[in-house]
mmCIF file of C-alpha atoms in Angstrom:
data_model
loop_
_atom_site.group_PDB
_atom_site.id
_atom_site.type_symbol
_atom_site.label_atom_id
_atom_site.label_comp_id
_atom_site.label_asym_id
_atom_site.label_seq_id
_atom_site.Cartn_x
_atom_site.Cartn_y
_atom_site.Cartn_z
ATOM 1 C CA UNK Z 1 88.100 16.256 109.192
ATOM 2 C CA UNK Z 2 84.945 18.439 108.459
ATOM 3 C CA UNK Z 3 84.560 19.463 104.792
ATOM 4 C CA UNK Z 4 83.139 22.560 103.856
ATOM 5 C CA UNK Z 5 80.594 20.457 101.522
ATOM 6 C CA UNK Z 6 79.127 18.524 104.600
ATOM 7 C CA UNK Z 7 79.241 22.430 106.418
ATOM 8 C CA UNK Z 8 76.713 23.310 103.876
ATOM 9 C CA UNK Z 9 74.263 20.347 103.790
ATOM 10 C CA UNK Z 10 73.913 20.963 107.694
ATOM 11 C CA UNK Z 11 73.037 25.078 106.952
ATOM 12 C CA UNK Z 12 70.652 23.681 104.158
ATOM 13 C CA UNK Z 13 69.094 20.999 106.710
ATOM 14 C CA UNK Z 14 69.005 24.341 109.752
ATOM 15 C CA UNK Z 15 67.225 26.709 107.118
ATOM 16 C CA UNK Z 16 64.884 24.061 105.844
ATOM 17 C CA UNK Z 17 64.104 21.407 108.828
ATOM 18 C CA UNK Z 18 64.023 18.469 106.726
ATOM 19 C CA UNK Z 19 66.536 16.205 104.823
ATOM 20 C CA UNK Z 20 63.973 16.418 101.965
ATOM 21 C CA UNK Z 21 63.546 20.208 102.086
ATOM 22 C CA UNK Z 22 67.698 20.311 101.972
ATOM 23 C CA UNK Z 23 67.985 17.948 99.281
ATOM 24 C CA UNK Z 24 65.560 20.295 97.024
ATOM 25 C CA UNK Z 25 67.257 23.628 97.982
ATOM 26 C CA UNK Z 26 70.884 21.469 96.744
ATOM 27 C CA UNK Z 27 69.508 19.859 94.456
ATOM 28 C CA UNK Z 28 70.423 16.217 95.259
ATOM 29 C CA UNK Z 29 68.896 13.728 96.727
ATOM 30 C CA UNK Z 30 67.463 12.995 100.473
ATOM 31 C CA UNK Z 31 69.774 10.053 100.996
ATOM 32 C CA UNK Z 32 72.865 11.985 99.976
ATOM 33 C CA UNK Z 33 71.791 14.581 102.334
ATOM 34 C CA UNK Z 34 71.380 11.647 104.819
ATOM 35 C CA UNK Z 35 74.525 10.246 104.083
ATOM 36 C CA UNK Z 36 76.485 13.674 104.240
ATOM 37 C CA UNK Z 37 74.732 14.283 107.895
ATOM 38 C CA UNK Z 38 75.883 10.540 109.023
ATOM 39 C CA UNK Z 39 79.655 11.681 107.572
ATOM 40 C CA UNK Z 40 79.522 14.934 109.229
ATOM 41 C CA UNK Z 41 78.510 13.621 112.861
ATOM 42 C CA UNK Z 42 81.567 10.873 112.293
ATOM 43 C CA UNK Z 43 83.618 13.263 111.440
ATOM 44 C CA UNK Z 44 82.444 16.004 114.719
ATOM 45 C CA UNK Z 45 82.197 12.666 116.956
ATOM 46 C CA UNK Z 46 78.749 13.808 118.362
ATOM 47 C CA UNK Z 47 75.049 14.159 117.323
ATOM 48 C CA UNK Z 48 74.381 17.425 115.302
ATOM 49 C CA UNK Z 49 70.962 16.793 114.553
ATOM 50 C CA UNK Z 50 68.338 15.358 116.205
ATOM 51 C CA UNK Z 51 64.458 13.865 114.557
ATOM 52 C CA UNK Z 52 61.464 15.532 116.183
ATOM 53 C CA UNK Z 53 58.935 14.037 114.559
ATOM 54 C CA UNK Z 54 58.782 15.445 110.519
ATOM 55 C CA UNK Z 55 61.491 17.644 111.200
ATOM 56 C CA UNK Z 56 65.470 18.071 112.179
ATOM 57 C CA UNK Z 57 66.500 20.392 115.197
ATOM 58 C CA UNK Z 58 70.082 20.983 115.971
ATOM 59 C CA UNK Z 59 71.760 19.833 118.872
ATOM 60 C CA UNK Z 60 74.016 22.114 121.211
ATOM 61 C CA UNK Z 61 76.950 20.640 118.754
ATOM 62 C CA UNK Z 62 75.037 21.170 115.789
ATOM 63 C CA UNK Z 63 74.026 24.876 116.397
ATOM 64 C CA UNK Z 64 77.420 25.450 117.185
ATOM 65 C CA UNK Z 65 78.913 24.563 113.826
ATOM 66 C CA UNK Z 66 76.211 26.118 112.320
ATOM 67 C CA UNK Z 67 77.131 29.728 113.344
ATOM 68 C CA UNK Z 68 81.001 28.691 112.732
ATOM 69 C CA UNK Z 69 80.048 27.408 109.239
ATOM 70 C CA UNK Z 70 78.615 30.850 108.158
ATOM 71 C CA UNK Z 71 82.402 32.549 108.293
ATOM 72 C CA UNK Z 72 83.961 28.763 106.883
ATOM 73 C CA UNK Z 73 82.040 29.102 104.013
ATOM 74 C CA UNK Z 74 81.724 32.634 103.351
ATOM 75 C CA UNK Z 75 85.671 32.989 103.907
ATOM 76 C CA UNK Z 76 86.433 29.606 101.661
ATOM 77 C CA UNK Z 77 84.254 31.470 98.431
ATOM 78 C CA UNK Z 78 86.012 34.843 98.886
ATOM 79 C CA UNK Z 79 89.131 32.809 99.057
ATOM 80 C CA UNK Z 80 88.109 30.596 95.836
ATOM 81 C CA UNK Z 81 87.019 33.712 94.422
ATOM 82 C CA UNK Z 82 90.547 34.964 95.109
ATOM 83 C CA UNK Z 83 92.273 32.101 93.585
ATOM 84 C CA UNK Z 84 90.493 32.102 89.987
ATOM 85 C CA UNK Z 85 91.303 36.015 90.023
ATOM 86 C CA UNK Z 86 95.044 35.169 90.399
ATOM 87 C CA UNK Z 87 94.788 32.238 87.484
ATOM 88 C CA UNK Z 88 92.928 34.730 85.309
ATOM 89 C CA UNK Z 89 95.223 37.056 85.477
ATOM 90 C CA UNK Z 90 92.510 39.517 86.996
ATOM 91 C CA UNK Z 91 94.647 39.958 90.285
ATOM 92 C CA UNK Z 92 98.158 38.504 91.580
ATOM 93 C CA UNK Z 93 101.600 39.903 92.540
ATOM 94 C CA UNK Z 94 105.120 39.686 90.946
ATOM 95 C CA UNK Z 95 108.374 40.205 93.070
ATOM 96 C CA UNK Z 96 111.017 40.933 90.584
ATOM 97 C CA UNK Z 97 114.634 41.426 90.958
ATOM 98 C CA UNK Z 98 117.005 42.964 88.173
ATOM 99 C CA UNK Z 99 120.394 43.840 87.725
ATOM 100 C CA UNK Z 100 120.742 47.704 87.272
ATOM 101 C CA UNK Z 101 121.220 47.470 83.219
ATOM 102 C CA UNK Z 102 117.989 45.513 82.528
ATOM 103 C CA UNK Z 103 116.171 47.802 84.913
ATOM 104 C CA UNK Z 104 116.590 50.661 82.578
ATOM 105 C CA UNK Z 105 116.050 48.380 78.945
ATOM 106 C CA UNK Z 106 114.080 45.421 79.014
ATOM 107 C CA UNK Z 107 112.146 45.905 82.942
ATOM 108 C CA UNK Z 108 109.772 49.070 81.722
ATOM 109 C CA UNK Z 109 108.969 47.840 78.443
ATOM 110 C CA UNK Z 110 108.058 44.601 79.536
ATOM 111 C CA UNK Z 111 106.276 45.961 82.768
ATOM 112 C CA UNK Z 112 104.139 48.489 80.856
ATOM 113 C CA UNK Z 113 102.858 45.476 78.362
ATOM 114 C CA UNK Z 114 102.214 43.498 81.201
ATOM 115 C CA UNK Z 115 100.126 46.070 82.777
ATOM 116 C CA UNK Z 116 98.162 46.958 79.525
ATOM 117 C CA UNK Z 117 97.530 43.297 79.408
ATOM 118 C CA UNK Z 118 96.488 42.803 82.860
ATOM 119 C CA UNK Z 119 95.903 45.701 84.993
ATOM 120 C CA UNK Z 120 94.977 43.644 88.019
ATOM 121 C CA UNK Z 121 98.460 42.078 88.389
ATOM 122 C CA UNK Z 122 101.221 44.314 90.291
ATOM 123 C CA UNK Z 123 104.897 44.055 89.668
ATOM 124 C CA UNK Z 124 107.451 45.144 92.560
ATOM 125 C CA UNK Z 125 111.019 45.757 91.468
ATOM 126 C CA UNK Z 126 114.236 45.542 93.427
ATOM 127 C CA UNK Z 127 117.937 45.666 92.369
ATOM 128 C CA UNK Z 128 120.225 43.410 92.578
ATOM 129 C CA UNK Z 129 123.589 41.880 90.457
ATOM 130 C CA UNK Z 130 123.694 38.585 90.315
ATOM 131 C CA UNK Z 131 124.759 35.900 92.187
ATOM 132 C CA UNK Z 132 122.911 37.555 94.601
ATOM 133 C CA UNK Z 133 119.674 37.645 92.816
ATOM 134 C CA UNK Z 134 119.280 34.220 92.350
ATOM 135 C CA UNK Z 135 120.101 33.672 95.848
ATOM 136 C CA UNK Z 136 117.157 36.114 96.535
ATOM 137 C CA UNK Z 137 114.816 33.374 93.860
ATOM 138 C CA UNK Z 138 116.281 30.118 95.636
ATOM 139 C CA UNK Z 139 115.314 32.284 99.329
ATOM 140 C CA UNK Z 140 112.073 33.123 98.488
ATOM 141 C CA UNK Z 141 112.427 37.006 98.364
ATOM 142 C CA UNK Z 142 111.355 36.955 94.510
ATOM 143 C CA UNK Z 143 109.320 35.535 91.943
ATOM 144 C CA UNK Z 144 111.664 36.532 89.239
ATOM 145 C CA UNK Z 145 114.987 37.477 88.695
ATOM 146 C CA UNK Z 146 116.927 39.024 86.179
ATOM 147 C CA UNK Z 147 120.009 37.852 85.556
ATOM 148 C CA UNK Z 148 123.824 37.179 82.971
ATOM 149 C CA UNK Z 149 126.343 35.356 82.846
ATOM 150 C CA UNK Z 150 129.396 35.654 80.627
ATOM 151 C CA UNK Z 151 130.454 33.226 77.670
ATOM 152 C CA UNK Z 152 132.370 30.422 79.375
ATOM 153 C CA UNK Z 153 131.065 30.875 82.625
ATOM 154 C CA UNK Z 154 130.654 27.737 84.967
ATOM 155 C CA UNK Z 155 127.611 29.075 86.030
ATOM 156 C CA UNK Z 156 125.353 27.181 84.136
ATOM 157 C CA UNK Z 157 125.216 24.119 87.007
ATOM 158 C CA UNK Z 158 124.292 26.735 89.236
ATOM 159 C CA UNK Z 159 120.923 27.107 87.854
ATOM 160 C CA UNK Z 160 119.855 23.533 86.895
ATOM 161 C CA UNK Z 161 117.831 23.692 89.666
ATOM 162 C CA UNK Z 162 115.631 26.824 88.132
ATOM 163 C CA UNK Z 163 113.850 27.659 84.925
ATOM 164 C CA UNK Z 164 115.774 29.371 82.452
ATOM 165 C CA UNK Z 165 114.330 31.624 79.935
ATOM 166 C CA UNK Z 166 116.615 33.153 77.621
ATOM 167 C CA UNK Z 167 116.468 36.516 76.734
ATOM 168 C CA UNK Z 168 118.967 37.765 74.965
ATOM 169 C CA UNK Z 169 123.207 38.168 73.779
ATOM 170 C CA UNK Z 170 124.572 41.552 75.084
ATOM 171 C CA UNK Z 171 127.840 42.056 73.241
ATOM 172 C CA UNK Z 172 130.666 43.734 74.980
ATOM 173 C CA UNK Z 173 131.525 46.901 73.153
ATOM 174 C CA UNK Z 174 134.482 49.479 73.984
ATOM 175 C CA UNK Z 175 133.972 52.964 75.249
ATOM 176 C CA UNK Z 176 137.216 55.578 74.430
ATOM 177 C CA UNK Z 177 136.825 59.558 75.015
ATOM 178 C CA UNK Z 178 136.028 61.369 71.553
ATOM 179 C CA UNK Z 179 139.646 62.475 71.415
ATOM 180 C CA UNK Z 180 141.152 59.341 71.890
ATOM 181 C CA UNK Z 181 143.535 57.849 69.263
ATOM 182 C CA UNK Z 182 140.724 54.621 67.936
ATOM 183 C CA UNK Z 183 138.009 56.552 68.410
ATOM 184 C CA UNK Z 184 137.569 56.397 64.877
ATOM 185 C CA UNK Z 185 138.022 52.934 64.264
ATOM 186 C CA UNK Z 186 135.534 50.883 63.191
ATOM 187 C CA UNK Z 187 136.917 48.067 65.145
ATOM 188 C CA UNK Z 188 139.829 47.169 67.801
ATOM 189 C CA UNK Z 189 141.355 43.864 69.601
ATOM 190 C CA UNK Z 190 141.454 44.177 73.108
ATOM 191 C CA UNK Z 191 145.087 43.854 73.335
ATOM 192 C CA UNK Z 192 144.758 47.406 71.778
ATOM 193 C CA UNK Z 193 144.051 48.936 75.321
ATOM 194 C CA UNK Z 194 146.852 47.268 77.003
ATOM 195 C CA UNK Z 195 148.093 50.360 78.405
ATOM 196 C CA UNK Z 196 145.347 52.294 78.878
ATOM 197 C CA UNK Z 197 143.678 53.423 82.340
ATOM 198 C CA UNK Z 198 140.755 51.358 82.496
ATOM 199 C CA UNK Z 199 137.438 52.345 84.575
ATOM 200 C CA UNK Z 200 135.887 49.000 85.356
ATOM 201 C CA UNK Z 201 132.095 48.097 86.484
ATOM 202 C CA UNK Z 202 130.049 45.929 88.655
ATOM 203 C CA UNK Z 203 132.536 42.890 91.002
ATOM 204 C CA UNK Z 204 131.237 40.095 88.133
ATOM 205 C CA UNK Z 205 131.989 42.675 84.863
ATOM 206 C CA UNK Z 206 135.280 43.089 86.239
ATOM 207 C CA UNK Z 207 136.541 39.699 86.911
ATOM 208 C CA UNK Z 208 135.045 38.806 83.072
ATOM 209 C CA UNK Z 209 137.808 41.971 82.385
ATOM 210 C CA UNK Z 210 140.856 40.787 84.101
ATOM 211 C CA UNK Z 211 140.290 37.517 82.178
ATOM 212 C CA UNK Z 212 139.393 38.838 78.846
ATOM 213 C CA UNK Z 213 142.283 41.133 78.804
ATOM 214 C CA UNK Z 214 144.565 37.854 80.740
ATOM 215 C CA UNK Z 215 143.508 36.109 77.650
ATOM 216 C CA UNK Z 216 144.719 38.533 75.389
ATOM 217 C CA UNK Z 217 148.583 39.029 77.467
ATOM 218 C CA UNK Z 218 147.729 42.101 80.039
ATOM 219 C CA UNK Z 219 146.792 42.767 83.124
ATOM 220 C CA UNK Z 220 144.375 45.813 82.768
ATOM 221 C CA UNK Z 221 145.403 48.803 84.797
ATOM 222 C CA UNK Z 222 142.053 49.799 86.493
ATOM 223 C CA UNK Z 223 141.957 53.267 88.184
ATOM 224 C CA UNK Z 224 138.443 53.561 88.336
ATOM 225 C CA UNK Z 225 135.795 51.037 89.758
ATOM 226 C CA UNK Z 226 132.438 51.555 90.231
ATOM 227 C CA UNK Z 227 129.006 49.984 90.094
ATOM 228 C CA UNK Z 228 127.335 52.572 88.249
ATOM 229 C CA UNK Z 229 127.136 52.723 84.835
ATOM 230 C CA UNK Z 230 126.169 56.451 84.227
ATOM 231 C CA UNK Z 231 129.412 56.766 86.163
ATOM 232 C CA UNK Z 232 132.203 54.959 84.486
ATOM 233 C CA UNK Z 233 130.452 56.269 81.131
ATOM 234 C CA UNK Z 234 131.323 60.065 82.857
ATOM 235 C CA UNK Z 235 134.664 59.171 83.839
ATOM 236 C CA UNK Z 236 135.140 57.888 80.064
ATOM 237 C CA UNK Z 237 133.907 60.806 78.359
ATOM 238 C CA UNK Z 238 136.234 63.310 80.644
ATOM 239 C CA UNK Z 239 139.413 61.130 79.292
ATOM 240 C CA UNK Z 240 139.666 59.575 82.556
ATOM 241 C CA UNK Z 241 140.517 56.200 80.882
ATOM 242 C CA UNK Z 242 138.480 53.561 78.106
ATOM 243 C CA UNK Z 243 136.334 50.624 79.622
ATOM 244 C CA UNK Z 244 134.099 47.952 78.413
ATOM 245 C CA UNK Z 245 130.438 47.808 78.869
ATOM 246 C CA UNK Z 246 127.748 45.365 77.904
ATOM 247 C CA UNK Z 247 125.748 47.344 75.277
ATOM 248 C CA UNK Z 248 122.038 47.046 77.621
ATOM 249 C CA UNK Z 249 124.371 49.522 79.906
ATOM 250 C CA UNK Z 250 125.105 51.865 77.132
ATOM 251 C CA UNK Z 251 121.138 51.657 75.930
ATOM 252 C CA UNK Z 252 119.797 53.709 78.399
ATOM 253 C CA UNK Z 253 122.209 56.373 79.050
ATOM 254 C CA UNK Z 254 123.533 59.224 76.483
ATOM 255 C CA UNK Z 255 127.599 58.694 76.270
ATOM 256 C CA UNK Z 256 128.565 62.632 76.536
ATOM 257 C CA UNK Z 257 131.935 62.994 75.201
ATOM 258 C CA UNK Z 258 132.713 59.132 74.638
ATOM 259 C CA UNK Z 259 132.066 57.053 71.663
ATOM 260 C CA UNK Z 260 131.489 53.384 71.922
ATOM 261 C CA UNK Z 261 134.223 51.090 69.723
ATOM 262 C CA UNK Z 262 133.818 47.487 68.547
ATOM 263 C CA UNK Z 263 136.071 45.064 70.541
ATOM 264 C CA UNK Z 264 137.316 41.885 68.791
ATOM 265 C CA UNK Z 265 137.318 39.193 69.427
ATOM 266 C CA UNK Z 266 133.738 39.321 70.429
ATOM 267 C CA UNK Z 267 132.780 38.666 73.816
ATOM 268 C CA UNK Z 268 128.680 38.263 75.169
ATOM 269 C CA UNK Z 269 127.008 37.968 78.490
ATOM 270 C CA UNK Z 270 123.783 36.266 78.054
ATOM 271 C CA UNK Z 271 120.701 37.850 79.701
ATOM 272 C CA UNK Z 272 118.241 35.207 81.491
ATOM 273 C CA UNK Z 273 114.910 35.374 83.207
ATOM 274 C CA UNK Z 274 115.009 32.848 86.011
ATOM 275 C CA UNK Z 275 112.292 31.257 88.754
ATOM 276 C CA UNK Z 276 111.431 28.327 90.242
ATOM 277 C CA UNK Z 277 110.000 25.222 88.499
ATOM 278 C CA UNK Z 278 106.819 25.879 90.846
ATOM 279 C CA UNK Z 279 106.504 29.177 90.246
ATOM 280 C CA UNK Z 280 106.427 28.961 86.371
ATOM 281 C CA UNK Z 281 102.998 27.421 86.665
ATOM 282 C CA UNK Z 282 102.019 30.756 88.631
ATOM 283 C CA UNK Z 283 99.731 32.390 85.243
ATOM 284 C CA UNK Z 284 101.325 36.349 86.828
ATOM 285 C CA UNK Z 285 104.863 35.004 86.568
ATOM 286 C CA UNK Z 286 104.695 32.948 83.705
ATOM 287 C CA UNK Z 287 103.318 36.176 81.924
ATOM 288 C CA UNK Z 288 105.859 38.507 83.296
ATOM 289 C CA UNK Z 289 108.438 36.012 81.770
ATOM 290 C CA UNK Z 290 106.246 36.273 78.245
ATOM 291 C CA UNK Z 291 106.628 40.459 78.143
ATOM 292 C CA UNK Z 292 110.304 40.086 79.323
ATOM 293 C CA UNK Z 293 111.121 38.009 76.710
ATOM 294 C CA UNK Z 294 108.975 39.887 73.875
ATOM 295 C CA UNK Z 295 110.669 43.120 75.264
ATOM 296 C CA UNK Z 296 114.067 41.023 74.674
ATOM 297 C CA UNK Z 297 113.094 40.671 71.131
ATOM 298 C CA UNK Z 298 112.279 44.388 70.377
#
């Protein structure tokens, strides 16, 4: 195998015409330059240089390499000069992935610090509710992902393989129209809504529904279902039925003509950042998990 350090003892030997010249322009010694050449012609399997009296002049071989070790080198320091600007946080790319509630909270916040702190690093952001976001992580279509699970979930095995960083406990809370009859209370059971028309969210939020409400002895009657937020707060607020939201999904959007309850007993969905052991040593991603968090804590 030729190393780029033998690659530039033979330029040095070209330029100068002498193992002694070399070694001065390196600043080694002339037997390390000797025994660099000897390695290098090993390594090749023919001459590359050959003694004409006081001086060195390349064989076919050697002039060869020479002209080929011009780009070698000159691409291996841009590309060394690439790496350290990715460590240092003066360049690099994030892929992120994050369910539509933390997209509108905690992703801006977090992105905007990041790119105060280091301009040179570039965030990408795609949407997506989890499981299928950490599928994306464990498939290699995202750095990070953003992602919840619900109290009592089994979920936590599925993610022993990944980093964990915890963000944050987003309560449950109940959303009625202003009219409605506990509007005005300062806090309900769920068994409360038992025969209520319910407007339900995202495949996951729903399931965590039908068992919270199982739990308390109904079966919700859900007219409405739909992955948008904005949405089943609209449907709410027109007396279309009540629902329950995690309180990230209420953050962002102004609840015209609804009113947010609180539902006992209490019920949380924890938000996570997750990536790949490997890719927590990455400086970009391990800072993007940094703002995340310190947006968390806001």
């Amino acid at each position: 195998m030729i190393e780029a350090r033998h690659l530039r003892v033979l330029r040095a030997v070209a330029a100068t015409g002498s193992f002694s010249a070399a070694a001065r322009e390196l600043g080694c010694t002339q037997p390390a330059v000797s025994q660099q050449m000897k390695a290098l012609e090993s390594s090749a399997g023919t001459p590359l240089l050959i003694r004409t009296g006081r001086e060195m002049r390349l064989t076919q071989a050697g002039g060869a390499l020479v002209r080929h070790a011009a780009g070698i080198l000159a691409g291996l320091t841009a590309a060394e000069e690439e790496v350290a600007a990715i460590a240092g946080l003066r360049a690099g790319r994030v892929r992120l992935v994050s369910f539509p509630s933390g997209s509108s909270t905690l992703v801006p916040c977090a992105l905007a610090a990041l790119r105060a702190a280091h301009p040179g690093t570039r965030v990408s952001l795609v949407e997506a509710e989890p499981p299928r976001s950490v599928e994306m992580l464990r498939e290699g279509d995202c750095d990070v992902a953003l992602a919840f699970r619900y109290e009592g979930a089994t979920a936590a095995e599925e993610w022993s393989d990944l980093v964990v960083r915890p963000l944050l406990a987003d309560r449950l809370v109940g959303l009625v129209p202003d009219g409605h009859r506990l509007a005005g209370a300062d806090s309900v059971t769920i068994g409360e809504f038992a025969d209520e028309s319910w407007i339900a969210g995202c495949p996951r939020c729903r399931r965590q529904l039908v068992e919270v409400c199982e739990s308390a002895g109904f079966v919700p009657r859900i007219d409405f279902a739909t992955d948008d937020y904005p949405a089943v707060i609209g449907l709410v607020g027109a007396g279309l039925g009540v629902a329950v939201l995690p309180e990230l999904a209420i953050e962002s959007v102004r609840p015209m003509g609804a009113r947010t309850v609180t539902v006992e007993p209490a019920v949380q969905r924890e938000i996570v950042a997750l990536t790949l052991p490997d890719l927590a040593q990455v400086p970009a991603v391990a800072a993007t998990l940094d703002h995340l968090a310190r947006a968390a804590a806001r």
